[in-house]
């Protein structure tokens, strides 16, 4: 009989378990993320033999009270949580180190403290450090119960009781350790076990639990992905550290819609909300420059206007450069191929750089037409009019396809003072389509070829 392996290798990114070390995880493709961990028993002792109680089944119909929600004073945070925090729910806040997770949660904790009892447990910073941050944020007087702790046993003992707080922040889950598990803090088995215990307690006591999770590139500690299935809501804090904008994005929410984003600005007094992101993203735009085009996009339910910048320059390399920030590289390759094959605009001898200004990441196909306009404009050195917004999806034969929520996009553009819009010719039938964009001159086009006509010879 084969000898039972005494340890296993666990991917710190996705939690996949394999018996042999490998440089690349077969399950999620992460490199150098395998860490040896002591094997855990598959079935806890005493469970398989015992007799269970019969569970009771009920119908789908029935009355349940609408969810009571606790709103923070931070509107952008409430928005991504689906309109406030649900008691007993668990939220995971992930993001790169230094992006602003602790700052956001300290601000949220301070804001919530006026209406609920809040505990903030930091495993990363000493009490004094958190106090210093609080005074910098102007929240030194907030009634937040603060502690610096990392032992799960201590944390559970302090939170379990009739006087349990209504909101608990654990910053971060990777620093918490359970002393009955052999692996080091931050490994998959530790992170999973600690989170499971904390979530179980949150459900039992009905408190709102925030777990902070660092995203790691080198796989030394377990990423938040291994916890995504356990929590109710997953929020990722993203943004470029070189930019002051921070985007809080919902990727999972059992109590609301996903794809919502909250926009913040990092200032010297913490994170401040950005109620009108379009105006901010367009603030530094210079008019009448070739290669710049304003895309009227949607983020969740909210329209968002951003500037797309392209630079097409002759290349001396045998395989010219393609550099993309904020958009999908494959999508750019597709657009360049369509421009070449369907419109006769060959850019294969040119370096192409594409940038979404402000550090936003766009995933919508509706940005195709705006990117194409920026590319054509840069290649021919004819500016796209500064008062024009563009949106539309482009198909492989070069046809410009209609996109959803055209009306909302146009309304936002009109509100920000734009005068013309370049849009797909056949608008998709949206529910509730109506006026509001009346002041815009609409230019509809059916094929990418028409874009070349617009921004080429003047
Ligand atoms: P932090 O919340 O500590 O990040 P995380 O918890 O995600 O690791 O944010 C740290 C960064 O934010 C740090 O580089 C300094 C900056 N910052 C400000 O610019 N202004 C502020 O008021 C605060 C508190 C932090
Ligand atoms: Mg932190």
Short mmCIF file of N, CA and C in Angstrom, two decimals, residues 317-435:
data_model
loop_
_atom_site.label_atom_id
_atom_site.label_comp_id
_atom_site.label_asym_id
_atom_site.label_seq_id
_atom_site.Cartn_x
_atom_site.Cartn_y
_atom_site.Cartn_z
N UNK A 317 11.24 48.78 -34.78
CA UNK A 317 11.37 47.38 -34.35
C UNK A 317 10.77 46.45 -35.38
N UNK A 318 11.30 45.21 -35.43
CA UNK A 318 10.75 44.26 -36.40
C UNK A 318 9.36 43.80 -35.96
N UNK A 319 9.14 43.68 -34.64
CA UNK A 319 7.76 43.46 -34.18
C UNK A 319 7.38 44.67 -33.32
N UNK A 320 6.62 45.59 -33.87
CA UNK A 320 6.33 46.86 -33.20
C UNK A 320 5.65 46.67 -31.85
N UNK A 321 5.80 47.67 -31.02
CA UNK A 321 5.27 47.64 -29.67
C UNK A 321 3.77 47.84 -29.61
N UNK A 322 3.13 47.13 -28.68
CA UNK A 322 1.71 47.36 -28.39
C UNK A 322 1.62 47.50 -26.87
N UNK A 323 1.43 48.69 -26.39
CA UNK A 323 1.36 48.88 -24.94
C UNK A 323 0.00 49.43 -24.56
N UNK A 324 -0.67 48.76 -23.63
CA UNK A 324 -2.05 49.14 -23.27
C UNK A 324 -2.15 49.32 -21.77
N UNK A 325 -2.73 50.43 -21.33
CA UNK A 325 -3.02 50.64 -19.91
C UNK A 325 -4.50 50.89 -19.75
N UNK A 326 -5.18 50.04 -18.99
CA UNK A 326 -6.60 50.27 -18.69
C UNK A 326 -7.56 49.62 -19.66
N UNK A 327 -7.05 48.88 -20.64
CA UNK A 327 -7.93 48.20 -21.58
C UNK A 327 -7.36 46.83 -21.89
N UNK A 328 -8.09 46.03 -22.67
CA UNK A 328 -7.69 44.67 -22.96
C UNK A 328 -6.77 44.62 -24.19
N UNK A 329 -5.58 44.03 -24.02
CA UNK A 329 -4.61 43.97 -25.12
C UNK A 329 -5.16 43.19 -26.32
N UNK A 330 -5.89 42.10 -26.03
CA UNK A 330 -6.42 41.29 -27.12
C UNK A 330 -7.46 42.06 -27.93
N UNK A 331 -8.22 42.87 -27.22
CA UNK A 331 -9.24 43.67 -27.89
C UNK A 331 -8.57 44.68 -28.83
N UNK A 332 -7.45 45.23 -28.40
CA UNK A 332 -6.72 46.18 -29.25
C UNK A 332 -6.21 45.47 -30.50
N UNK A 333 -5.66 44.27 -30.32
CA UNK A 333 -5.18 43.51 -31.48
C UNK A 333 -6.31 43.27 -32.47
N UNK A 334 -7.50 42.94 -31.93
CA UNK A 334 -8.64 42.69 -32.79
C UNK A 334 -9.01 43.95 -33.58
N UNK A 335 -9.04 45.08 -32.88
CA UNK A 335 -9.39 46.34 -33.55
C UNK A 335 -8.40 46.69 -34.65
N UNK A 336 -7.10 46.48 -34.36
CA UNK A 336 -6.08 46.79 -35.35
C UNK A 336 -6.24 45.89 -36.57
N UNK A 337 -6.60 44.61 -36.33
CA UNK A 337 -6.82 43.68 -37.43
C UNK A 337 -8.02 44.11 -38.26
N UNK A 338 -9.10 44.55 -37.59
CA UNK A 338 -10.30 44.98 -38.32
C UNK A 338 -9.99 46.24 -39.13
N UNK A 339 -9.25 47.17 -38.54
CA UNK A 339 -8.88 48.39 -39.26
C UNK A 339 -8.08 48.06 -40.51
N UNK A 340 -7.19 47.06 -40.37
CA UNK A 340 -6.35 46.66 -41.49
C UNK A 340 -7.16 45.95 -42.56
N UNK A 341 -7.89 44.89 -42.15
CA UNK A 341 -8.55 44.02 -43.12
C UNK A 341 -9.82 44.65 -43.71
N UNK A 342 -10.57 45.40 -42.94
CA UNK A 342 -11.86 45.91 -43.43
C UNK A 342 -11.81 47.36 -43.89
N UNK A 343 -10.83 48.12 -43.42
CA UNK A 343 -10.81 49.55 -43.75
C UNK A 343 -9.53 49.96 -44.46
N UNK A 344 -8.60 49.04 -44.62
CA UNK A 344 -7.37 49.36 -45.34
C UNK A 344 -6.43 50.28 -44.58
N UNK A 345 -6.57 50.38 -43.28
CA UNK A 345 -5.64 51.19 -42.49
C UNK A 345 -4.65 50.26 -41.80
N UNK A 346 -3.48 50.09 -42.41
CA UNK A 346 -2.51 49.15 -41.86
C UNK A 346 -1.59 49.86 -40.88
N UNK A 347 -1.56 49.40 -39.63
CA UNK A 347 -0.70 50.00 -38.61
C UNK A 347 0.37 49.01 -38.16
N UNK A 348 0.61 47.98 -39.03
CA UNK A 348 1.53 46.92 -38.60
C UNK A 348 2.97 47.40 -38.52
N UNK A 349 3.29 48.53 -39.14
CA UNK A 349 4.65 49.05 -39.03
C UNK A 349 4.79 50.12 -37.98
N UNK A 350 3.75 50.27 -37.16
CA UNK A 350 3.76 51.33 -36.15
C UNK A 350 3.71 50.78 -34.73
N UNK A 351 4.34 51.51 -33.82
CA UNK A 351 4.12 51.24 -32.40
C UNK A 351 2.77 51.83 -32.04
N UNK A 352 2.01 51.11 -31.21
CA UNK A 352 0.70 51.63 -30.79
C UNK A 352 0.64 51.64 -29.26
N UNK A 353 0.36 52.80 -28.71
CA UNK A 353 0.20 52.93 -27.26
C UNK A 353 -1.23 53.36 -26.99
N UNK A 354 -1.84 52.73 -25.98
CA UNK A 354 -3.22 53.09 -25.66
C UNK A 354 -3.32 53.27 -24.15
N UNK A 355 -4.00 54.32 -23.75
CA UNK A 355 -4.07 54.64 -22.32
C UNK A 355 -5.47 55.14 -21.97
N UNK A 356 -6.02 54.62 -20.89
CA UNK A 356 -7.27 55.17 -20.37
C UNK A 356 -6.87 56.16 -19.28
N UNK A 357 -7.14 57.43 -19.49
CA UNK A 357 -6.65 58.45 -18.58
C UNK A 357 -7.28 58.32 -17.20
N UNK A 358 -6.51 58.61 -16.17
CA UNK A 358 -7.05 58.64 -14.81
C UNK A 358 -6.91 57.34 -14.06
N UNK A 359 -6.42 56.27 -14.71
CA UNK A 359 -6.20 55.02 -14.01
C UNK A 359 -7.42 54.12 -13.94
N UNK A 360 -8.46 54.41 -14.70
CA UNK A 360 -9.64 53.55 -14.72
C UNK A 360 -9.38 52.35 -15.64
N UNK A 361 -9.99 51.22 -15.31
CA UNK A 361 -9.87 50.04 -16.18
C UNK A 361 -11.21 49.81 -16.84
N UNK A 362 -11.23 49.78 -18.17
CA UNK A 362 -12.49 49.62 -18.89
C UNK A 362 -12.61 48.19 -19.39
N UNK A 363 -13.77 47.58 -19.19
CA UNK A 363 -13.97 46.21 -19.65
C UNK A 363 -15.09 46.11 -20.68
N UNK A 364 -15.77 47.21 -20.92
CA UNK A 364 -16.93 47.19 -21.81
C UNK A 364 -16.52 47.10 -23.28
N UNK A 365 -17.18 46.25 -24.09
CA UNK A 365 -16.91 46.27 -25.53
C UNK A 365 -17.38 47.58 -26.16
N UNK A 366 -18.26 48.29 -25.48
CA UNK A 366 -18.78 49.55 -26.02
C UNK A 366 -17.69 50.58 -26.26
N UNK A 367 -16.50 50.34 -25.71
CA UNK A 367 -15.40 51.30 -25.88
C UNK A 367 -14.71 51.14 -27.23
N UNK A 368 -15.03 50.06 -27.98
CA UNK A 368 -14.36 49.79 -29.26
C UNK A 368 -14.30 51.01 -30.17
N UNK A 369 -15.46 51.63 -30.37
CA UNK A 369 -15.54 52.71 -31.34
C UNK A 369 -14.70 53.91 -30.90
N UNK A 370 -14.69 54.18 -29.60
CA UNK A 370 -13.90 55.30 -29.08
C UNK A 370 -12.41 55.01 -29.26
N UNK A 371 -12.01 53.76 -29.02
CA UNK A 371 -10.60 53.40 -29.20
C UNK A 371 -10.23 53.52 -30.68
N UNK A 372 -11.12 53.03 -31.55
CA UNK A 372 -10.85 53.12 -32.99
C UNK A 372 -10.73 54.58 -33.42
N UNK A 373 -11.60 55.43 -32.90
CA UNK A 373 -11.54 56.85 -33.27
C UNK A 373 -10.22 57.46 -32.80
N UNK A 374 -9.79 57.11 -31.59
CA UNK A 374 -8.52 57.64 -31.08
C UNK A 374 -7.35 57.16 -31.93
N UNK A 375 -7.39 55.88 -32.35
CA UNK A 375 -6.31 55.33 -33.18
C UNK A 375 -6.25 56.03 -34.53
N UNK A 376 -7.42 56.14 -35.17
CA UNK A 376 -7.46 56.76 -36.49
C UNK A 376 -7.02 58.21 -36.40
N UNK A 377 -7.49 58.89 -35.35
CA UNK A 377 -7.16 60.29 -35.16
C UNK A 377 -5.66 60.49 -34.96
N UNK A 378 -5.04 59.58 -34.19
CA UNK A 378 -3.60 59.70 -33.96
C UNK A 378 -2.82 59.39 -35.24
N UNK A 379 -3.26 58.35 -35.96
CA UNK A 379 -2.53 57.94 -37.16
C UNK A 379 -2.58 59.02 -38.22
N UNK A 380 -3.70 59.76 -38.29
CA UNK A 380 -3.83 60.76 -39.35
C UNK A 380 -3.59 62.18 -38.83
N UNK A 381 -3.34 62.30 -37.53
CA UNK A 381 -3.10 63.60 -36.89
C UNK A 381 -4.26 64.59 -37.10
N UNK A 382 -5.47 64.06 -37.07
CA UNK A 382 -6.65 64.92 -37.11
C UNK A 382 -7.38 64.76 -35.78
N UNK A 383 -7.55 65.83 -34.99
CA UNK A 383 -8.18 65.67 -33.68
C UNK A 383 -9.65 65.29 -33.78
N UNK A 384 -10.10 64.49 -32.81
CA UNK A 384 -11.53 64.25 -32.64
C UNK A 384 -12.07 65.53 -31.98
N UNK A 385 -13.21 66.08 -32.44
CA UNK A 385 -13.70 67.32 -31.82
C UNK A 385 -13.76 67.21 -30.30
N UNK A 386 -13.34 68.26 -29.61
CA UNK A 386 -13.24 68.21 -28.16
C UNK A 386 -14.60 68.08 -27.49
N UNK A 387 -15.67 68.46 -28.21
CA UNK A 387 -17.00 68.40 -27.59
C UNK A 387 -17.78 67.17 -28.03
N UNK A 388 -17.05 66.11 -28.44
CA UNK A 388 -17.73 64.91 -28.94
C UNK A 388 -17.50 63.71 -28.02
N UNK A 389 -18.59 62.95 -27.74
CA UNK A 389 -18.40 61.68 -27.04
C UNK A 389 -18.68 60.54 -28.03
N UNK A 390 -18.08 59.38 -27.76
CA UNK A 390 -18.16 58.26 -28.68
C UNK A 390 -18.46 56.98 -27.92
N UNK A 391 -19.34 56.13 -28.45
CA UNK A 391 -19.48 54.77 -27.93
C UNK A 391 -20.04 53.86 -29.00
N UNK A 392 -19.77 52.57 -28.92
CA UNK A 392 -20.25 51.60 -29.90
C UNK A 392 -19.33 50.40 -29.91
N UNK A 393 -19.92 49.23 -30.16
CA UNK A 393 -19.11 48.01 -30.23
C UNK A 393 -18.78 47.73 -31.69
N UNK A 394 -17.62 47.16 -31.94
CA UNK A 394 -17.24 46.88 -33.33
C UNK A 394 -17.13 45.38 -33.55
N UNK A 395 -17.78 44.90 -34.60
CA UNK A 395 -17.74 43.48 -34.92
C UNK A 395 -16.58 43.17 -35.85
N UNK A 396 -16.37 41.88 -36.11
CA UNK A 396 -15.21 41.48 -36.89
C UNK A 396 -15.27 41.91 -38.35
N UNK A 397 -16.48 42.18 -38.86
CA UNK A 397 -16.54 42.65 -40.24
C UNK A 397 -16.50 44.16 -40.31
N UNK A 398 -16.29 44.79 -39.16
CA UNK A 398 -16.16 46.25 -39.15
C UNK A 398 -17.46 46.97 -38.88
N UNK A 399 -18.54 46.21 -38.68
CA UNK A 399 -19.83 46.85 -38.43
C UNK A 399 -19.87 47.43 -37.02
N UNK A 400 -20.55 48.54 -36.87
CA UNK A 400 -20.65 49.18 -35.56
C UNK A 400 -21.96 48.73 -34.93
N UNK A 401 -21.87 48.09 -33.78
CA UNK A 401 -23.06 47.50 -33.16
C UNK A 401 -23.59 48.38 -32.04
N UNK A 402 -24.90 48.25 -31.85
CA UNK A 402 -25.56 49.04 -30.80
C UNK A 402 -25.14 48.53 -29.43
N UNK A 403 -25.15 49.39 -28.43
CA UNK A 403 -24.82 48.97 -27.07
C UNK A 403 -25.96 49.35 -26.14
N UNK A 404 -25.94 48.76 -24.95
CA UNK A 404 -27.02 49.00 -23.99
C UNK A 404 -26.93 50.39 -23.38
N UNK A 405 -28.05 50.88 -22.92
CA UNK A 405 -28.15 52.13 -22.17
C UNK A 405 -27.57 53.33 -22.88
N UNK A 406 -27.85 53.41 -24.19
CA UNK A 406 -27.35 54.54 -24.98
C UNK A 406 -27.88 55.85 -24.41
N UNK A 407 -29.11 55.81 -23.95
CA UNK A 407 -29.74 57.03 -23.48
C UNK A 407 -29.08 57.62 -22.24
N UNK A 408 -28.76 56.72 -21.30
CA UNK A 408 -28.10 57.17 -20.08
C UNK A 408 -26.75 57.80 -20.40
N UNK A 409 -26.05 57.18 -21.34
CA UNK A 409 -24.73 57.70 -21.73
C UNK A 409 -24.86 59.10 -22.33
N UNK A 410 -25.86 59.24 -23.21
CA UNK A 410 -26.03 60.53 -23.89
C UNK A 410 -26.42 61.62 -22.90
N UNK A 411 -27.26 61.24 -21.95
CA UNK A 411 -27.70 62.22 -20.95
C UNK A 411 -26.53 62.75 -20.14
N UNK A 412 -25.64 61.82 -19.74
CA UNK A 412 -24.48 62.23 -18.96
C UNK A 412 -23.59 63.17 -19.78
N UNK A 413 -23.44 62.84 -21.08
CA UNK A 413 -22.61 63.69 -21.95
C UNK A 413 -23.21 65.08 -22.07
N UNK A 414 -24.55 65.13 -22.23
CA UNK A 414 -25.21 66.44 -22.35
C UNK A 414 -25.03 67.23 -21.06
N UNK A 415 -25.12 66.51 -19.93
CA UNK A 415 -25.00 67.18 -18.63
C UNK A 415 -23.62 67.81 -18.45
N UNK A 416 -22.59 67.15 -19.03
CA UNK A 416 -21.24 67.67 -18.87
C UNK A 416 -20.83 68.64 -19.97
N UNK A 417 -21.81 69.03 -20.77
CA UNK A 417 -21.54 70.09 -21.73
C UNK A 417 -21.02 69.65 -23.09
N UNK A 418 -21.14 68.34 -23.40
CA UNK A 418 -20.71 67.90 -24.72
C UNK A 418 -21.79 68.27 -25.74
N UNK A 419 -21.38 68.50 -27.00
CA UNK A 419 -22.33 68.98 -27.99
C UNK A 419 -22.65 67.96 -29.07
N UNK A 420 -21.78 66.97 -29.28
CA UNK A 420 -22.07 65.97 -30.30
C UNK A 420 -21.69 64.57 -29.83
N UNK A 421 -22.33 63.60 -30.46
CA UNK A 421 -22.07 62.21 -30.09
C UNK A 421 -21.95 61.35 -31.34
N UNK A 422 -20.95 60.47 -31.34
CA UNK A 422 -20.77 59.52 -32.43
C UNK A 422 -21.25 58.18 -31.92
N UNK A 423 -22.34 57.68 -32.50
CA UNK A 423 -23.00 56.50 -31.92
C UNK A 423 -23.33 55.49 -33.02
N UNK A 424 -23.63 54.24 -32.64
CA UNK A 424 -24.07 53.24 -33.62
C UNK A 424 -25.37 53.68 -34.29
N UNK A 425 -25.56 53.31 -35.57
CA UNK A 425 -26.72 53.84 -36.28
C UNK A 425 -28.04 53.25 -35.82
N UNK A 426 -28.02 51.96 -35.45
CA UNK A 426 -29.31 51.40 -35.01
C UNK A 426 -29.33 51.31 -33.49
N UNK A 427 -30.02 52.21 -32.82
CA UNK A 427 -30.01 52.14 -31.36
C UNK A 427 -30.74 50.91 -30.87
N UNK A 428 -30.19 50.29 -29.84
CA UNK A 428 -30.85 49.14 -29.25
C UNK A 428 -32.09 49.63 -28.52
N UNK A 429 -33.14 48.84 -28.58
CA UNK A 429 -34.38 49.28 -27.92
C UNK A 429 -34.22 49.13 -26.42
N UNK A 430 -34.04 50.26 -25.76
CA UNK A 430 -33.91 50.24 -24.30
C UNK A 430 -35.25 50.50 -23.67
N UNK A 431 -35.43 49.91 -22.52
CA UNK A 431 -36.65 50.22 -21.77
C UNK A 431 -36.52 51.62 -21.23
N UNK A 432 -37.58 52.37 -21.28
CA UNK A 432 -37.58 53.69 -20.67
C UNK A 432 -36.72 54.71 -21.40
N UNK A 433 -36.48 54.46 -22.70
CA UNK A 433 -35.70 55.44 -23.45
C UNK A 433 -36.51 56.72 -23.55
N UNK A 434 -35.87 57.81 -23.37
CA UNK A 434 -36.60 59.08 -23.42
C UNK A 434 -35.64 60.21 -23.61
N UNK A 435 -36.15 61.41 -23.59
CA UNK A 435 -35.34 62.60 -23.87
C UNK A 435 -34.26 62.84 -22.84
#
